[in-house]
Tab-separated table of C-alpha atoms and ligand atoms in Angstrom:
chain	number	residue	atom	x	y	z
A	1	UNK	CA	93.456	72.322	93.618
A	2	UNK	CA	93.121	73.172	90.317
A	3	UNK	CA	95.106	76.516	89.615
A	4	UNK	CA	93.255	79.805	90.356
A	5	UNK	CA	92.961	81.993	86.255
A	6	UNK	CA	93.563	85.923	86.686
A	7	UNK	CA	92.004	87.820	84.148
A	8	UNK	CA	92.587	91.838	85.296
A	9	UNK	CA	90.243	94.634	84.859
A	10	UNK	CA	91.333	96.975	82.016
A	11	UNK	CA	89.781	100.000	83.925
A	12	UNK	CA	90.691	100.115	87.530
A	13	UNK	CA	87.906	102.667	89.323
A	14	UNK	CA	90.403	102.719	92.406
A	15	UNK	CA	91.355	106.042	91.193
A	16	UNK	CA	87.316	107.290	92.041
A	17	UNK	CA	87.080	106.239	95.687
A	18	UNK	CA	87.672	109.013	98.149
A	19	UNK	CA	89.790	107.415	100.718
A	20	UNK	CA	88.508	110.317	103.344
A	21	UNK	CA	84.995	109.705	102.384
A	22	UNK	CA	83.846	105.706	101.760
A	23	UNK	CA	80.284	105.173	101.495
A	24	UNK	CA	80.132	102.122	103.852
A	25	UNK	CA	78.975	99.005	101.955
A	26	UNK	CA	78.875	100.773	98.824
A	27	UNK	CA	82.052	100.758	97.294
A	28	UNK	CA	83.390	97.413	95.489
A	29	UNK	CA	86.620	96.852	94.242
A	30	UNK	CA	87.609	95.975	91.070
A	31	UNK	CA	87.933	92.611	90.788
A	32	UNK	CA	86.436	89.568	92.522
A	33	UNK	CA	86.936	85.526	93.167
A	34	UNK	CA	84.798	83.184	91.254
A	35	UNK	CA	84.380	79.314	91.771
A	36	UNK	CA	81.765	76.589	90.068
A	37	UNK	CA	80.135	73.879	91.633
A	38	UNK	CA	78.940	71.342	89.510
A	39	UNK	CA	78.534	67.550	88.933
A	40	UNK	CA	80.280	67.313	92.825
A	41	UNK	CA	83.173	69.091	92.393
A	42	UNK	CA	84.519	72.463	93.024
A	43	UNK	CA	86.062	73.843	89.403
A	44	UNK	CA	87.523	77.050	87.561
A	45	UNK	CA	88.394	79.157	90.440
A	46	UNK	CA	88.745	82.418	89.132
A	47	UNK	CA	89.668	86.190	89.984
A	48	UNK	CA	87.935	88.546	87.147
A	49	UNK	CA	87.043	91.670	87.137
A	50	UNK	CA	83.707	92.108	89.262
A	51	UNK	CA	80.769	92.033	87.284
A	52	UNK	CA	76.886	90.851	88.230
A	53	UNK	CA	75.724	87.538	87.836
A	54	UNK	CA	72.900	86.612	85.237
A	55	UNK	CA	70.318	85.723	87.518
A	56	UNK	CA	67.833	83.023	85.946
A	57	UNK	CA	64.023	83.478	87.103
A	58	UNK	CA	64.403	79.859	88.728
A	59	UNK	CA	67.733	80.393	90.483
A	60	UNK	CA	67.049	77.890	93.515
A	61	UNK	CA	68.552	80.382	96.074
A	62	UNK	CA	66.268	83.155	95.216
A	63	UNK	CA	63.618	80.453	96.234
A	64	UNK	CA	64.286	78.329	98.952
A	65	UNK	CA	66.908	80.268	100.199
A	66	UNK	CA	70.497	78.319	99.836
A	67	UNK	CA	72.312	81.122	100.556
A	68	UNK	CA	75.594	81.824	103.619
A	69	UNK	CA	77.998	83.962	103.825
A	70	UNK	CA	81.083	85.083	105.841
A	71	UNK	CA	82.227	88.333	107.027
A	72	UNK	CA	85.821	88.832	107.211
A	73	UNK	CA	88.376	92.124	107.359
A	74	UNK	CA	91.759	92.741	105.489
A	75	UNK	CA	93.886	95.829	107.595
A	76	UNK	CA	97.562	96.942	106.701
A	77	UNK	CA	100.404	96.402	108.734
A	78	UNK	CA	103.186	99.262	109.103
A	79	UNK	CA	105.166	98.035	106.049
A	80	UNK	CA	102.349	97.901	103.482
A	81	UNK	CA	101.309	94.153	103.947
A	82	UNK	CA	97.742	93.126	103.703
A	83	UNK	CA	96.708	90.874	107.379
A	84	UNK	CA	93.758	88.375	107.647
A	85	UNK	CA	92.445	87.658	110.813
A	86	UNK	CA	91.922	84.103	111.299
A	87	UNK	CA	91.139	83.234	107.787
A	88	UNK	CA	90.616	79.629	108.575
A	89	UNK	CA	87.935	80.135	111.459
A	90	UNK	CA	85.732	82.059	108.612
A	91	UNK	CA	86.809	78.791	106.387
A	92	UNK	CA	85.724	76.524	109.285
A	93	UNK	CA	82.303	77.983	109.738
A	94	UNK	CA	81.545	78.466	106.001
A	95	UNK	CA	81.500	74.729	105.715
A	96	UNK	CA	79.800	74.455	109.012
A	97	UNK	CA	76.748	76.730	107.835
A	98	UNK	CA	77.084	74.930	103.887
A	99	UNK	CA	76.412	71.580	105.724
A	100	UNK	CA	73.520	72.728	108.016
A	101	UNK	CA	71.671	74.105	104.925
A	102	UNK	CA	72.478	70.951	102.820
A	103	UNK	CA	74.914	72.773	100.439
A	104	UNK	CA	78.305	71.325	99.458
A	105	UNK	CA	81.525	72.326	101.550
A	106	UNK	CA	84.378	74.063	100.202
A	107	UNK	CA	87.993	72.777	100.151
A	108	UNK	CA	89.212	75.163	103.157
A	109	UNK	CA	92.177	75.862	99.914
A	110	UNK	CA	90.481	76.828	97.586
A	111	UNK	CA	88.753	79.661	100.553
A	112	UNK	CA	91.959	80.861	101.702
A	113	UNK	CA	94.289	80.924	98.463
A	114	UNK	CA	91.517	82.652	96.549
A	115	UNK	CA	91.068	85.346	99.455
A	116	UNK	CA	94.859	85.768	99.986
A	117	UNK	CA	95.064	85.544	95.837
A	118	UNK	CA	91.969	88.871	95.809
A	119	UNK	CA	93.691	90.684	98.671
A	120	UNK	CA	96.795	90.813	97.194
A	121	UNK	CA	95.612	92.344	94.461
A	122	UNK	CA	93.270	94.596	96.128
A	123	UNK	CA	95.965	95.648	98.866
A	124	UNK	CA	95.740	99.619	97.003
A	125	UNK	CA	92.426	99.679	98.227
A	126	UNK	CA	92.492	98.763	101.832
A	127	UNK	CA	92.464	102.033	103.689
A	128	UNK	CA	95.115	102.919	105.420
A	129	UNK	CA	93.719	105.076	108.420
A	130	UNK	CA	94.124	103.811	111.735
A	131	UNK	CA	90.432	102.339	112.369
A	132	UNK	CA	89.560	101.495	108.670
A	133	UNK	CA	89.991	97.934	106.941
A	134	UNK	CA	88.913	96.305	103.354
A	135	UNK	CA	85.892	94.287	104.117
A	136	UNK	CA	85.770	90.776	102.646
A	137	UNK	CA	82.213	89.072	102.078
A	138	UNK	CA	82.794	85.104	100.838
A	139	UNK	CA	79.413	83.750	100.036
A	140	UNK	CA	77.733	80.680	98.301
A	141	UNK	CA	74.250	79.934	97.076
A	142	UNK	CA	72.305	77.947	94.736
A	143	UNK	CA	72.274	78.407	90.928
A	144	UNK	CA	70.654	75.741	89.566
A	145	UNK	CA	67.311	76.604	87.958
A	146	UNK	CA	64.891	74.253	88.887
A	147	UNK	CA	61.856	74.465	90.655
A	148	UNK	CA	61.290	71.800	93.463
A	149	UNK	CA	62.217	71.909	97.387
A	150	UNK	CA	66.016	69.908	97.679
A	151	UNK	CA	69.220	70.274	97.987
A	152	UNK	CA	70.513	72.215	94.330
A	153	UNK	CA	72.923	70.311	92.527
A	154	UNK	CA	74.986	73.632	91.386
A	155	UNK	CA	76.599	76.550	93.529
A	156	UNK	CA	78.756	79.648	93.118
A	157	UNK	CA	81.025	80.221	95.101
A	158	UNK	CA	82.119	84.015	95.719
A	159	UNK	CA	84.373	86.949	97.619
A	160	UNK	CA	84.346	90.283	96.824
A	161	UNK	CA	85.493	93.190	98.565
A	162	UNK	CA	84.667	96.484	99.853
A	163	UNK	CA	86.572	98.843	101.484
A	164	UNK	CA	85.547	100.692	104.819
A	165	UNK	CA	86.350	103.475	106.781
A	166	UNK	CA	87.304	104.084	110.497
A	167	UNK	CA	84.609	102.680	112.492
A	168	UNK	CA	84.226	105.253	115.505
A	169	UNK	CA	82.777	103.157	118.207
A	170	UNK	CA	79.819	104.663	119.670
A	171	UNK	CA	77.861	103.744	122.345
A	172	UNK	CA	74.810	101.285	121.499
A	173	UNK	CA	71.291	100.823	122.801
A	174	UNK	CA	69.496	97.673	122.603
A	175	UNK	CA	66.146	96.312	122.358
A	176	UNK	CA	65.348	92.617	124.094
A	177	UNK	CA	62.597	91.515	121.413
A	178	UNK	CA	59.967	89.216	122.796
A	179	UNK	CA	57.676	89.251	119.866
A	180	UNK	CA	60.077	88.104	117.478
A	181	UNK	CA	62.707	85.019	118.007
A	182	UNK	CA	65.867	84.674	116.112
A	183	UNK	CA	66.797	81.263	116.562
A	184	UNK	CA	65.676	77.655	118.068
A	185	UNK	CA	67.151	74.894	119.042
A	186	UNK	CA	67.293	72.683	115.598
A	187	UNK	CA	67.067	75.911	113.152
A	188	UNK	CA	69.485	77.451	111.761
A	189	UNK	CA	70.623	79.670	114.241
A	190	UNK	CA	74.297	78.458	114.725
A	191	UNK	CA	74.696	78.860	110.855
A	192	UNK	CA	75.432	82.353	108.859
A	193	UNK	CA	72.836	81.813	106.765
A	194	UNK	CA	71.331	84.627	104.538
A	195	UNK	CA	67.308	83.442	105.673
A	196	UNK	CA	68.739	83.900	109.751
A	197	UNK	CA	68.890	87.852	108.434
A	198	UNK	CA	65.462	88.551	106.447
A	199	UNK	CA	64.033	87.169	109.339
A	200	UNK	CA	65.816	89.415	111.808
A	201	UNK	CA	65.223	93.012	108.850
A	202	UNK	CA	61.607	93.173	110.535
A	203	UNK	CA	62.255	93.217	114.198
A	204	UNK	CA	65.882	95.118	113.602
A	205	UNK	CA	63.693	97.986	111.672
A	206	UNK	CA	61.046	98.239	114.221
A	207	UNK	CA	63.679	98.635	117.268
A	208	UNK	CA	65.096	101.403	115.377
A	209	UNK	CA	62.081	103.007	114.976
A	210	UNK	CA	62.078	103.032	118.878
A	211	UNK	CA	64.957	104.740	118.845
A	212	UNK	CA	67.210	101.524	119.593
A	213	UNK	CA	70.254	100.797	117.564
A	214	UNK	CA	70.081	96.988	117.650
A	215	UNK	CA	67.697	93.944	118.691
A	216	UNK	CA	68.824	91.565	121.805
A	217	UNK	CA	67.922	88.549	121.112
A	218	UNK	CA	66.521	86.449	123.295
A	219	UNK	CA	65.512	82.397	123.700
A	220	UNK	CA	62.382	80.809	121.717
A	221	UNK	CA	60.775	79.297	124.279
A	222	UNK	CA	60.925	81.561	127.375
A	223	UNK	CA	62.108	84.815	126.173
A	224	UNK	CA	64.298	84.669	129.137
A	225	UNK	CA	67.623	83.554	127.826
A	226	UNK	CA	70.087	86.588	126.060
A	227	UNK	CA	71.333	85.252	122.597
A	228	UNK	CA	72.905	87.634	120.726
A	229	UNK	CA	72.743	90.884	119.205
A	230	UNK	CA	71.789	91.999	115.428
A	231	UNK	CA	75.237	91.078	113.875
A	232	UNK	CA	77.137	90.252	116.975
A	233	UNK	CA	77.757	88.255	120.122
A	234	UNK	CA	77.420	89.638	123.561
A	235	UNK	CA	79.444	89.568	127.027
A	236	UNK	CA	78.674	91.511	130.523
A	237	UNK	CA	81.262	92.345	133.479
A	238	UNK	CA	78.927	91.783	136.646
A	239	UNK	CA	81.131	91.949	139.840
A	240	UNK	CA	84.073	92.374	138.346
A	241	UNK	CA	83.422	88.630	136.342
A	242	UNK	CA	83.157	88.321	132.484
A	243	UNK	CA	79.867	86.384	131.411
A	244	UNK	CA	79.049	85.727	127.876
A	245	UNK	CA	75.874	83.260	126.450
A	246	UNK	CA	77.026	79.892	125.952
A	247	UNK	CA	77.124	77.892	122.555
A	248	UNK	CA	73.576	76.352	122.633
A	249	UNK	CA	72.931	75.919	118.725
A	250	UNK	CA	71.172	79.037	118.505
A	251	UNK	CA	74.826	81.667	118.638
A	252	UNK	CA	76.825	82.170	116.089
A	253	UNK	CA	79.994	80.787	116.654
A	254	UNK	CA	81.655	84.460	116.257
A	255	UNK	CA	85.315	84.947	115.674
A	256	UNK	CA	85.659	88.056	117.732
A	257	UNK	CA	83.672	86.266	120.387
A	258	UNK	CA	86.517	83.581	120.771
A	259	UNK	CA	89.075	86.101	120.264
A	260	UNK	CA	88.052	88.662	122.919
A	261	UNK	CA	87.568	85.723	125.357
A	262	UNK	CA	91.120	84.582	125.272
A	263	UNK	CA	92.388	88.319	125.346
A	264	UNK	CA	90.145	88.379	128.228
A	265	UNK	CA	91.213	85.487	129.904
A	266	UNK	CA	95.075	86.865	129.267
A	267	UNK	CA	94.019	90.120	131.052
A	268	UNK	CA	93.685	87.927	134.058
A	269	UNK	CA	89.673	88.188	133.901
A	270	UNK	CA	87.612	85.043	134.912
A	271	UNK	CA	85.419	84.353	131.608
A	272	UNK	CA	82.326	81.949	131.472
A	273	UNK	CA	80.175	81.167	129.268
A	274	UNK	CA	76.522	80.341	130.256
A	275	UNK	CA	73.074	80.615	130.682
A	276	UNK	CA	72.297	84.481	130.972
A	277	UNK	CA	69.048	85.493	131.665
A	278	UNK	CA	67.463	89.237	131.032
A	279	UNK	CA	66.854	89.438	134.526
A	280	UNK	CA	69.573	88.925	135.657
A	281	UNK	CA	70.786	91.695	134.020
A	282	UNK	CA	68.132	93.949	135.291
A	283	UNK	CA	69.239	92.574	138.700
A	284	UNK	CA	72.638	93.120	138.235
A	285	UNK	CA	71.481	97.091	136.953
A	286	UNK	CA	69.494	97.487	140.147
A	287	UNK	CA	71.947	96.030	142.798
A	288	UNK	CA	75.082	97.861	140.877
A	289	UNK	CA	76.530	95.028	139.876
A	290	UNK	CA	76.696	95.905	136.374
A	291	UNK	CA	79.301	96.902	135.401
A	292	UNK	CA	79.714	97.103	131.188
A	293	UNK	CA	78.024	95.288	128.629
A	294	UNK	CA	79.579	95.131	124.853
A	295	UNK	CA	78.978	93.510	121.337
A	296	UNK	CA	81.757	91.658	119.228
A	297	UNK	CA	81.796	91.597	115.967
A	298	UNK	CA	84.320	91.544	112.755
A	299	UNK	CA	82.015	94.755	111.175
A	300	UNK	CA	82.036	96.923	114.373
A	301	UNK	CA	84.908	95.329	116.165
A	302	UNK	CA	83.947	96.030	119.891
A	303	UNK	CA	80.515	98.061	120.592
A	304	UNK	CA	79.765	99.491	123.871
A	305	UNK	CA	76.279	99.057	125.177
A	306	UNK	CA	74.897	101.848	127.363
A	307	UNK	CA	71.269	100.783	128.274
A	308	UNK	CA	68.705	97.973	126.995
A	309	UNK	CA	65.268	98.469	126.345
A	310	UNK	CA	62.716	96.281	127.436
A	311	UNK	CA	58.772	96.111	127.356
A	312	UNK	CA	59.314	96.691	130.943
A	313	UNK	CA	61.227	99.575	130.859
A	314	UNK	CA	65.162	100.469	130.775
A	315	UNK	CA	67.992	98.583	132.006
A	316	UNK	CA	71.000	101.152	132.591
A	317	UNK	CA	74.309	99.229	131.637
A	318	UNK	CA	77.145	102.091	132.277
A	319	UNK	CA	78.256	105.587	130.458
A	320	UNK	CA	81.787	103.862	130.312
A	321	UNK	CA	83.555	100.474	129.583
A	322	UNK	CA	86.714	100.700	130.523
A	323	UNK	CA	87.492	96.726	129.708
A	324	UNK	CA	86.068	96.525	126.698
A	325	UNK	CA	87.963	99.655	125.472
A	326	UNK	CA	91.055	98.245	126.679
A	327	UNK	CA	90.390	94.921	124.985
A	328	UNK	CA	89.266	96.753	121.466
A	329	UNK	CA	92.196	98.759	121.486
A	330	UNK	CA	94.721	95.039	121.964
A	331	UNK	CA	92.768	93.940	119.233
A	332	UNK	CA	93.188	96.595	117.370
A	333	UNK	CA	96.238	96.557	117.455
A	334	UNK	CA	97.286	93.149	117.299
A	335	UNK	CA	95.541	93.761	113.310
A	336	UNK	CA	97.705	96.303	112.208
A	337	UNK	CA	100.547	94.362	113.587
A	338	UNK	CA	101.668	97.356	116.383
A	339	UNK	CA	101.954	94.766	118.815
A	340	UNK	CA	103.016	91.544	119.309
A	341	UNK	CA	100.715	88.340	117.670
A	342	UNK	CA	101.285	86.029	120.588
A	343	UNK	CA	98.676	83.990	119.623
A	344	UNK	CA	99.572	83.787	116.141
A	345	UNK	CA	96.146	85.096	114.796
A	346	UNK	CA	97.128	87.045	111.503
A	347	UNK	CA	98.204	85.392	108.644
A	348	UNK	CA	99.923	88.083	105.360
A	349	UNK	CA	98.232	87.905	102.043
A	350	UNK	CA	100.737	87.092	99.982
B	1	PLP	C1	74.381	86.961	114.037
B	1	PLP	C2	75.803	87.289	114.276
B	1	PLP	N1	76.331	87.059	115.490
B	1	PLP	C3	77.629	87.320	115.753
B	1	PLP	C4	78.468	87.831	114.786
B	1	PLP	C5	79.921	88.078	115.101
B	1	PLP	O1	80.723	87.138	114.473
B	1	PLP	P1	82.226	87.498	114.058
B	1	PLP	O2	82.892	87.935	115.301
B	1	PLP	O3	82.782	86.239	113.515
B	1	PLP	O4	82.129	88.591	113.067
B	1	PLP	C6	77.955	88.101	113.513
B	1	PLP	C7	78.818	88.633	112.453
B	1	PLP	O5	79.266	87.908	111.621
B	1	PLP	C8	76.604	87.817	113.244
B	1	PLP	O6	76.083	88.065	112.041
């Protein structure tokens, strides 16, 4: 791998971001991770100071949509070093969703010494309240200009970073959406492709109208069969069991997901993963059976789900959830590095 150039911004804004107050998603920090892709190779990686890209009118991702992305968190350890969870997982699936939408894979190096290069030199600006992490967003897409449906024959590859606050987990309602479908078997469901979430805006903004805080997604064909949710995956504790949806194609493959089910699995709980229908669920409600329902994800970490909404009428899930508390507070701390890594899941940026 060719080496990676540092140029460094000559006016660090670090000194304007109120640590007590971060606007989430809104503050950047100074510098960013660049990489070409041209003639079939991967060149100039790069860390410069962030700046926006000139944006041709015939960009090919602004058009057909080559776009993915990842979603990853930097936290601080007691002694000031910077932590990535699972790096290579979110290195793995980039280059899983780059070769379902036909774009070219990324040496898994040039990922993970670029983000451990930008972390590094972002460390000032992870926060460093219990709760609150520097979120990392790698993404590629299409820059070629060219008119024409196939695959683009150039692509940026980026991460930049913004830091976040504590994240106070608060208890979620959902709505099962049977008008709208996320994903199908053959799409593009498994992939973390930017198109999967313009479709989803639309359904996402009308549940919130209804006074929901996310969408459940369920199957394509039946409506039946419980996906996922808005940005993460999904488990229930029915009689005392853990069940989460299976890996069909249409989930994304989340990191948390896999995470929380061997934590879960360590806690001594039985965890499968399978077919779970929305009545079921109801069932489960009704026969009080149901015992918590929560959402994993790297943005929220662990969210507890209190009731689901359904053209039917309300499924009750719980007012507490005891497990998944218990789990998001392990793998809480597991990220700060307050207790033991025993499955060797956080790698130092350094
Ligand atoms: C559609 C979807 N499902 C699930 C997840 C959770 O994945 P992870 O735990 O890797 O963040 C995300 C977030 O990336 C997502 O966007």
């Amino acid at each position: 791998m060719e080496n990676i150039k540092v140029t460094l911004t000559e006016s660090s804004k670090l000194s304007e971001l109120d640590f007590d107050n971060i606007p989430l998603g809104k503050a950047f920090t100074d510098h960013m991770f660049i990489c070409d892709y041209s003639e079939g190779e991967w060149r100039n990686p790069r860390i410069e100071p962030i700046h926006s890209i000139p944006t041709h009118p015939a960009t090919m991702a602004l058009h057909y949509g080559q776009a993915i992305f990842e979603g990853m968190k930097a936290t601080l350890n007691a002694d000031g070093t910077p932590l990535l969870f699972r790096p290579m997982k979110n290195a793995a699936r980039l280059n899983f969703s780059a070769n379902r939408m036909g774009m070219p894979e990324l040496p898994e190096e040039i990922f993970t010494e670029g983000l451990k290069m930008l972390v590094n030199l972002e460390k000032s600006w992870i926060p460093p309240k219990e709760g609150s992490a520097m979120y990392l967003r790698p993404f590629m897409y299409a820059d070629e200009h060219f008119i024409g449906m196939r695959a683009a024959t150039s692509y940026k590859f980026l991460i930049i970073c913004s830091p976040a606050g504590p994240y106070f987990s608060e208890r979620i309602k959902l709505f099962a959406e049977k008008q709208y479908i996320r994903a199908a078997t053959g799409g593009t469901g498994e992939a973390k492709a930017a198109g999967n979430y313009a479709a989803a805006i639309k359904p996402t903004e009308n549940a919130k109208a209804k006074g929901y805080n996310q969408v459940l997604w369920l199957d394509a064909v039946e409506h039946k069969y419980i996906q996922e949710v808005g940005t993460m995956n999904i488990f229930f504790k029915i009689d005392g069991k853990i069940v989460t949806p299976y890996r069909d194609g249409n989930i994304l493959d989340g990191i948390t997901r896999m995470s929380v089910i061997d934590l879960l699995r360590d806690k001594g709980f039985e965890v499968t993963e399978r077919p779970i229908t929305i009545d079921e669920v109801k069932e489960a409600s009704e026969n009080g059976t149901l015992e918590e329902a929560f959402g994993t994800g790297t943005a929220i970490g662990i969210a507890y789900i209190q009731e689901i909404g359904t053209d039917e009428g309300t499924i009750h899930v719980s007012d507490e959830s005891p497990v998944a508390e218990d789990v998001n507070d392990t793998l809480n701390s597991i990220k700060v590095g307050a207790i033991e890594d025993k499955f060797g899941w956080m790698v130092p940026a350094e």
